[in-house]
Tab-separated table of C-alpha atoms in Angstrom:
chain	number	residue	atom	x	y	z
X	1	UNK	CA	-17.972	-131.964	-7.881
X	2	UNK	CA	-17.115	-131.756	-4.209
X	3	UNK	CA	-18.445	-128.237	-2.941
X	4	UNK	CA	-15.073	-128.107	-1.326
X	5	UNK	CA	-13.332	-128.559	-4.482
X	6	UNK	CA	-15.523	-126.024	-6.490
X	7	UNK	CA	-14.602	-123.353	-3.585
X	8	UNK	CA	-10.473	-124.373	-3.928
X	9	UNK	CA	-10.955	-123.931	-7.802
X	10	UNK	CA	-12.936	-120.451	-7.764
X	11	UNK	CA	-10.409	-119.048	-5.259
X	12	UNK	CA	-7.667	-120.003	-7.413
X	13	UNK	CA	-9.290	-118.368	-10.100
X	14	UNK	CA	-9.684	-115.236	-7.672
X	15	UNK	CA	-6.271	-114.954	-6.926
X	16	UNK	CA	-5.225	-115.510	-10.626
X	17	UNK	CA	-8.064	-112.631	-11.546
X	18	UNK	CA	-6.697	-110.285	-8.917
X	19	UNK	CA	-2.981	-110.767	-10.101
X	20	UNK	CA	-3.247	-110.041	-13.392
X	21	UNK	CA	-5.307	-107.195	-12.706
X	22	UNK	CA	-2.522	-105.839	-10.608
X	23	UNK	CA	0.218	-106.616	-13.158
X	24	UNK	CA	-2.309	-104.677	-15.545
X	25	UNK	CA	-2.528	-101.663	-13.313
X	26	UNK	CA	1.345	-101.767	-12.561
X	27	UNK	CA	2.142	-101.400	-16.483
X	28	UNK	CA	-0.545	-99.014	-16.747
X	29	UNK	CA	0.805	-96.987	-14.173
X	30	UNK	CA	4.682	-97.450	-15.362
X	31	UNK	CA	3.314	-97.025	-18.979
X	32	UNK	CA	1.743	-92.992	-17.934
X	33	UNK	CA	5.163	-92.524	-15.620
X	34	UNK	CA	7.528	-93.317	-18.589
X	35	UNK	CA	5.400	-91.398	-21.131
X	36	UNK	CA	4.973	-88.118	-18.673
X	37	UNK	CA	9.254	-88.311	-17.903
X	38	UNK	CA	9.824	-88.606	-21.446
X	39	UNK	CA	7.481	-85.565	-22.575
X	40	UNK	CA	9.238	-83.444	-19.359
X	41	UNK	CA	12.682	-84.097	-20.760
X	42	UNK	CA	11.417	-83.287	-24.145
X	43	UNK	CA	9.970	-79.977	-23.047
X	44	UNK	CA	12.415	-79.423	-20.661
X	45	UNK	CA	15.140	-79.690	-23.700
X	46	UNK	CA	12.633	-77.045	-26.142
X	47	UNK	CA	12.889	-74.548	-23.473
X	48	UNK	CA	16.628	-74.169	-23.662
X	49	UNK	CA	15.316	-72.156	-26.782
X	50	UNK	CA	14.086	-69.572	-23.990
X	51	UNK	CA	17.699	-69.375	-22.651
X	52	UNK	CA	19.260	-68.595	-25.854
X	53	UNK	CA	22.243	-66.326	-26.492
X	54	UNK	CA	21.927	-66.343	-30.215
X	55	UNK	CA	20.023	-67.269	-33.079
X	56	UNK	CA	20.179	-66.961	-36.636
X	57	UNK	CA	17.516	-67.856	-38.819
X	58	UNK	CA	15.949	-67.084	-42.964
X	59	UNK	CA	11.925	-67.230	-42.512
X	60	UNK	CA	9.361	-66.969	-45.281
X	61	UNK	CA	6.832	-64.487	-44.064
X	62	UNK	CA	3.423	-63.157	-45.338
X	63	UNK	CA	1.466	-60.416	-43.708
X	64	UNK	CA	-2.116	-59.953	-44.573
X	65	UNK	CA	-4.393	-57.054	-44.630
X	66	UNK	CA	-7.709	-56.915	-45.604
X	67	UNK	CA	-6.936	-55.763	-48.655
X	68	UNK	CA	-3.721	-57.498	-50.102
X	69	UNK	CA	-1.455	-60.188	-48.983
X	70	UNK	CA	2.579	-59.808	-48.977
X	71	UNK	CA	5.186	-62.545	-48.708
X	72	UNK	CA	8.786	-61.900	-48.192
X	73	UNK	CA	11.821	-63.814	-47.233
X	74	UNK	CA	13.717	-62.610	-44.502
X	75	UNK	CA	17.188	-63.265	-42.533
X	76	UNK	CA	17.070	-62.751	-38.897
X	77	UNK	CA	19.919	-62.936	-36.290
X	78	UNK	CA	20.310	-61.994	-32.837
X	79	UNK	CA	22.970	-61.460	-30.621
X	80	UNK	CA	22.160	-61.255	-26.577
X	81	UNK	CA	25.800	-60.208	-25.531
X	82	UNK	CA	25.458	-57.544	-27.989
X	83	UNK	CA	21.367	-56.485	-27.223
X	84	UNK	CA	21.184	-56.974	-31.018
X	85	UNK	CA	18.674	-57.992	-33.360
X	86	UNK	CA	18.994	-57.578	-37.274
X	87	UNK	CA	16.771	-58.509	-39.836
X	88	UNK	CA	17.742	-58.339	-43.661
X	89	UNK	CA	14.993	-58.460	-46.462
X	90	UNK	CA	15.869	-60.704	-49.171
X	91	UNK	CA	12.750	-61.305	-51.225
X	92	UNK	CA	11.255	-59.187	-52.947
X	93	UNK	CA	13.864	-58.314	-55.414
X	94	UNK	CA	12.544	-54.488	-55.124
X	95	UNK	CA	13.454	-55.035	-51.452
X	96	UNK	CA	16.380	-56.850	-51.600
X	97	UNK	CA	19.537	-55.976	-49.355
X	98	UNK	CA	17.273	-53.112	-46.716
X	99	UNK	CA	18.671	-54.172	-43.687
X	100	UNK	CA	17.456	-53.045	-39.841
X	101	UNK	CA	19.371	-53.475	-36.799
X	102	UNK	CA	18.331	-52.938	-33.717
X	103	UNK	CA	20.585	-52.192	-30.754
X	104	UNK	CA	20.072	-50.927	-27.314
X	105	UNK	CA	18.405	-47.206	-28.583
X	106	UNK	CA	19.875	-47.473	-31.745
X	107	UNK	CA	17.867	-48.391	-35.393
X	108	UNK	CA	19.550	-48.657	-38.422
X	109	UNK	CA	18.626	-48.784	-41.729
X	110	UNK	CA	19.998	-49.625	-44.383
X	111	UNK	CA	20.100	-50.674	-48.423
X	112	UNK	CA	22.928	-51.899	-49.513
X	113	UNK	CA	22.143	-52.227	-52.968
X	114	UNK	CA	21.358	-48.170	-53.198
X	115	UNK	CA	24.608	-47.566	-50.428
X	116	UNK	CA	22.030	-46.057	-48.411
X	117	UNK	CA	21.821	-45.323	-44.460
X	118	UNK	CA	19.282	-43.948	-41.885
X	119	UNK	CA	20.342	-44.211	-38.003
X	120	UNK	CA	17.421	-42.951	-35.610
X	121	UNK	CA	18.455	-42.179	-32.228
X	122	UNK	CA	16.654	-43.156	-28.887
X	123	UNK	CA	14.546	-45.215	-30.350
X	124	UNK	CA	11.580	-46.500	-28.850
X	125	UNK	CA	11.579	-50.440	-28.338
X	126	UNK	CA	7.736	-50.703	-27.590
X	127	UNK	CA	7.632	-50.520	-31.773
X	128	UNK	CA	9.981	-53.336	-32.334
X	129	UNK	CA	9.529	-56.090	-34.545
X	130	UNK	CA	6.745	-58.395	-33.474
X	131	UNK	CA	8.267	-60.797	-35.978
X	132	UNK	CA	11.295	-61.570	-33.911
X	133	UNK	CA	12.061	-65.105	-32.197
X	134	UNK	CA	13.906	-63.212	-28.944
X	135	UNK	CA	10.269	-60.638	-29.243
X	136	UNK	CA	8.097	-63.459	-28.544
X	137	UNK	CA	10.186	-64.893	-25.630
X	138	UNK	CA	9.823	-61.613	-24.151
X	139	UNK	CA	5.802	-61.173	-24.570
X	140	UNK	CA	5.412	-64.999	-23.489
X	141	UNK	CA	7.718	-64.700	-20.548
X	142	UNK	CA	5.685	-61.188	-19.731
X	143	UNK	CA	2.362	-62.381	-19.992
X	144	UNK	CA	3.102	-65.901	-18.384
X	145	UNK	CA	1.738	-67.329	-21.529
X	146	UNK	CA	0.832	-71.005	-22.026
X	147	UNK	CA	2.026	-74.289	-23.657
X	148	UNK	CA	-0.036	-77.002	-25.253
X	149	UNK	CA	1.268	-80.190	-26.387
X	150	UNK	CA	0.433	-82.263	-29.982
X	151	UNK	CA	2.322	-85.465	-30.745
X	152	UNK	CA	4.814	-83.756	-32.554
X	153	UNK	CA	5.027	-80.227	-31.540
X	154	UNK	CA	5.255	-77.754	-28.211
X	155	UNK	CA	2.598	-74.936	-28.732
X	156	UNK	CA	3.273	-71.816	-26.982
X	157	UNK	CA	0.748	-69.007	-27.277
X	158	UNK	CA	1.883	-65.281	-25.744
X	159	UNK	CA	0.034	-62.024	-25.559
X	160	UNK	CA	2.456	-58.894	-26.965
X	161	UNK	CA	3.394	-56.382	-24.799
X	162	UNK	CA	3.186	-53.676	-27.389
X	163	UNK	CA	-0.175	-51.213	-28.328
X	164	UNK	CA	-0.169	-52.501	-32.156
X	165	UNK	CA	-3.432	-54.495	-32.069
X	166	UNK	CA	-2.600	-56.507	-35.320
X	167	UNK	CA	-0.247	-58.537	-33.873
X	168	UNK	CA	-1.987	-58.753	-29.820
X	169	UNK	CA	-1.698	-62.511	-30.167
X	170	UNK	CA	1.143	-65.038	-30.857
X	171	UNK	CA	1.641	-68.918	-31.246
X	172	UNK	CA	4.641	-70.516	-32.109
X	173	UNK	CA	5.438	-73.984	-32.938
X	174	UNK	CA	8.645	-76.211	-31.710
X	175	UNK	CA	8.989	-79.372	-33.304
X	176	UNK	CA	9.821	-82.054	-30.346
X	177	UNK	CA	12.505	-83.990	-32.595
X	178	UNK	CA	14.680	-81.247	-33.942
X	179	UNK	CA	14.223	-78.908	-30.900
X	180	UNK	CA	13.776	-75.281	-32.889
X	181	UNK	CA	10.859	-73.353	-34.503
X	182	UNK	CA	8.020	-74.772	-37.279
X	183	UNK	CA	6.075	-71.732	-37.652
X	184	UNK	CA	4.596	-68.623	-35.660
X	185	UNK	CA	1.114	-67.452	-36.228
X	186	UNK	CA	0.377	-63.960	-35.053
X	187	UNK	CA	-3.119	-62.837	-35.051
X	188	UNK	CA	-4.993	-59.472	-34.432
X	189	UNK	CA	-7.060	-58.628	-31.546
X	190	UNK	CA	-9.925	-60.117	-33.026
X	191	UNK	CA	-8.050	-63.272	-33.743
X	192	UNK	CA	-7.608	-63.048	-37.452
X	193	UNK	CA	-4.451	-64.262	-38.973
X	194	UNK	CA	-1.896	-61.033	-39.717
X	195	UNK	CA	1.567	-62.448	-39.807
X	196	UNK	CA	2.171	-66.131	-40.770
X	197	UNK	CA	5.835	-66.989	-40.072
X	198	UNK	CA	7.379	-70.453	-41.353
X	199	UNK	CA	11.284	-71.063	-40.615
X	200	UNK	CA	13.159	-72.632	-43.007
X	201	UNK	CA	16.608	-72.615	-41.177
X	202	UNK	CA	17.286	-72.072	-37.301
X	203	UNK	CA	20.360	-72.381	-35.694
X	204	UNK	CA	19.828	-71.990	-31.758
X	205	UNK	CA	22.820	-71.486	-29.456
X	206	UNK	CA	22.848	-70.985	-25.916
């Protein structure tokens, strides 16, 4: 083969090399762009949740010790407008119908079943529920806690702002699709498991 053939072929292989490899790195790089745009929006939409006005929700919860484990089913709601939070026990049956609502300085509690009612005044709300949604928006705005990402869920982990070291450390999980709360794990200051929260129905407004 002519030498100065052989040289026109190999540069036209060059040049065919060097485009594709470009085309490669353009879809490579338009590939990463779509994929980090479409996680922002995604996040960006879950984090309405820390903007919310109201929320009701019925959780299953168990709380361990190191002697027993206790489950319960419990309604929550919250009102911002209102600065109130109420949570209403409805499993056990032994428990069934206590209600406590929290608002402003006020906590209430009562049973419904018995037609009974406690109201203590000024109360502290360092020793509110740590079980609350609008709770840990408030410990992971405070501690500038962090978010992790798995294909399906947003994983934000907070410290809590209150002196109960059972319940120092909080994750909860947002599924990306549906946009509202999986589950919340709350752990002691030794990281062992106290509170394990799973939410059954959410309804988020804002």
């Amino acid at each position: 083969m002519n030498i100065f053939l052989l040289y026109k072929v190999l540069l036209n292989m060059k040049k065919k090399i060097l485009i594709i490899l470009f085309l490669l790195l353009f879809l490579l790089i338009l590939f990463n762009f779509l994929k980090n745009g479409n996680n922002k929006t995604n996040q960006d939409k879950v984090n309405n949740i820390f903007n919310m006005t109201k929320y009701e929700a019925e959780i299953d919860v168990t709380i361990k010790s190191n002697k027993n484990e206790n489950k319960y089913i419990i309604k929550q709601s919250y009102n911002k407008k209102q600065n109130e939070i109420i949570q209403e026990i409805i499993s056990p049956e032994n428990l069934r119908g206590i209600k406590i609502t929290q608002k402003e300085k006020t906590l209430t509690i009562e049973n419904a079943e018995l037609n009974l009612s406690k109201i203590f005044e000024n109360y502290n709300p360092i020793t509110q529920n740590d079980m609350d949604l609008e709770t840990f928006i408030e410990d992971y705005k405070n501690s500038k806690g962090t978010v992790q990402e798995s294909e399906e869920e947003f994983i934000y982990k907070a410290s809590s702002k209150s002196n109960n070291k059972y319940t120092k450390n909080k994750t909860l999980y947002i599924n990306k699709s549906t946009e509202t709360p999986t589950k919340m794990i709350i752990k002691d200051m030794n990281e062992n498991t106290t509170v394990y929260i799973v939410y059954n129905k959410v309804e988020i407004k804002n």
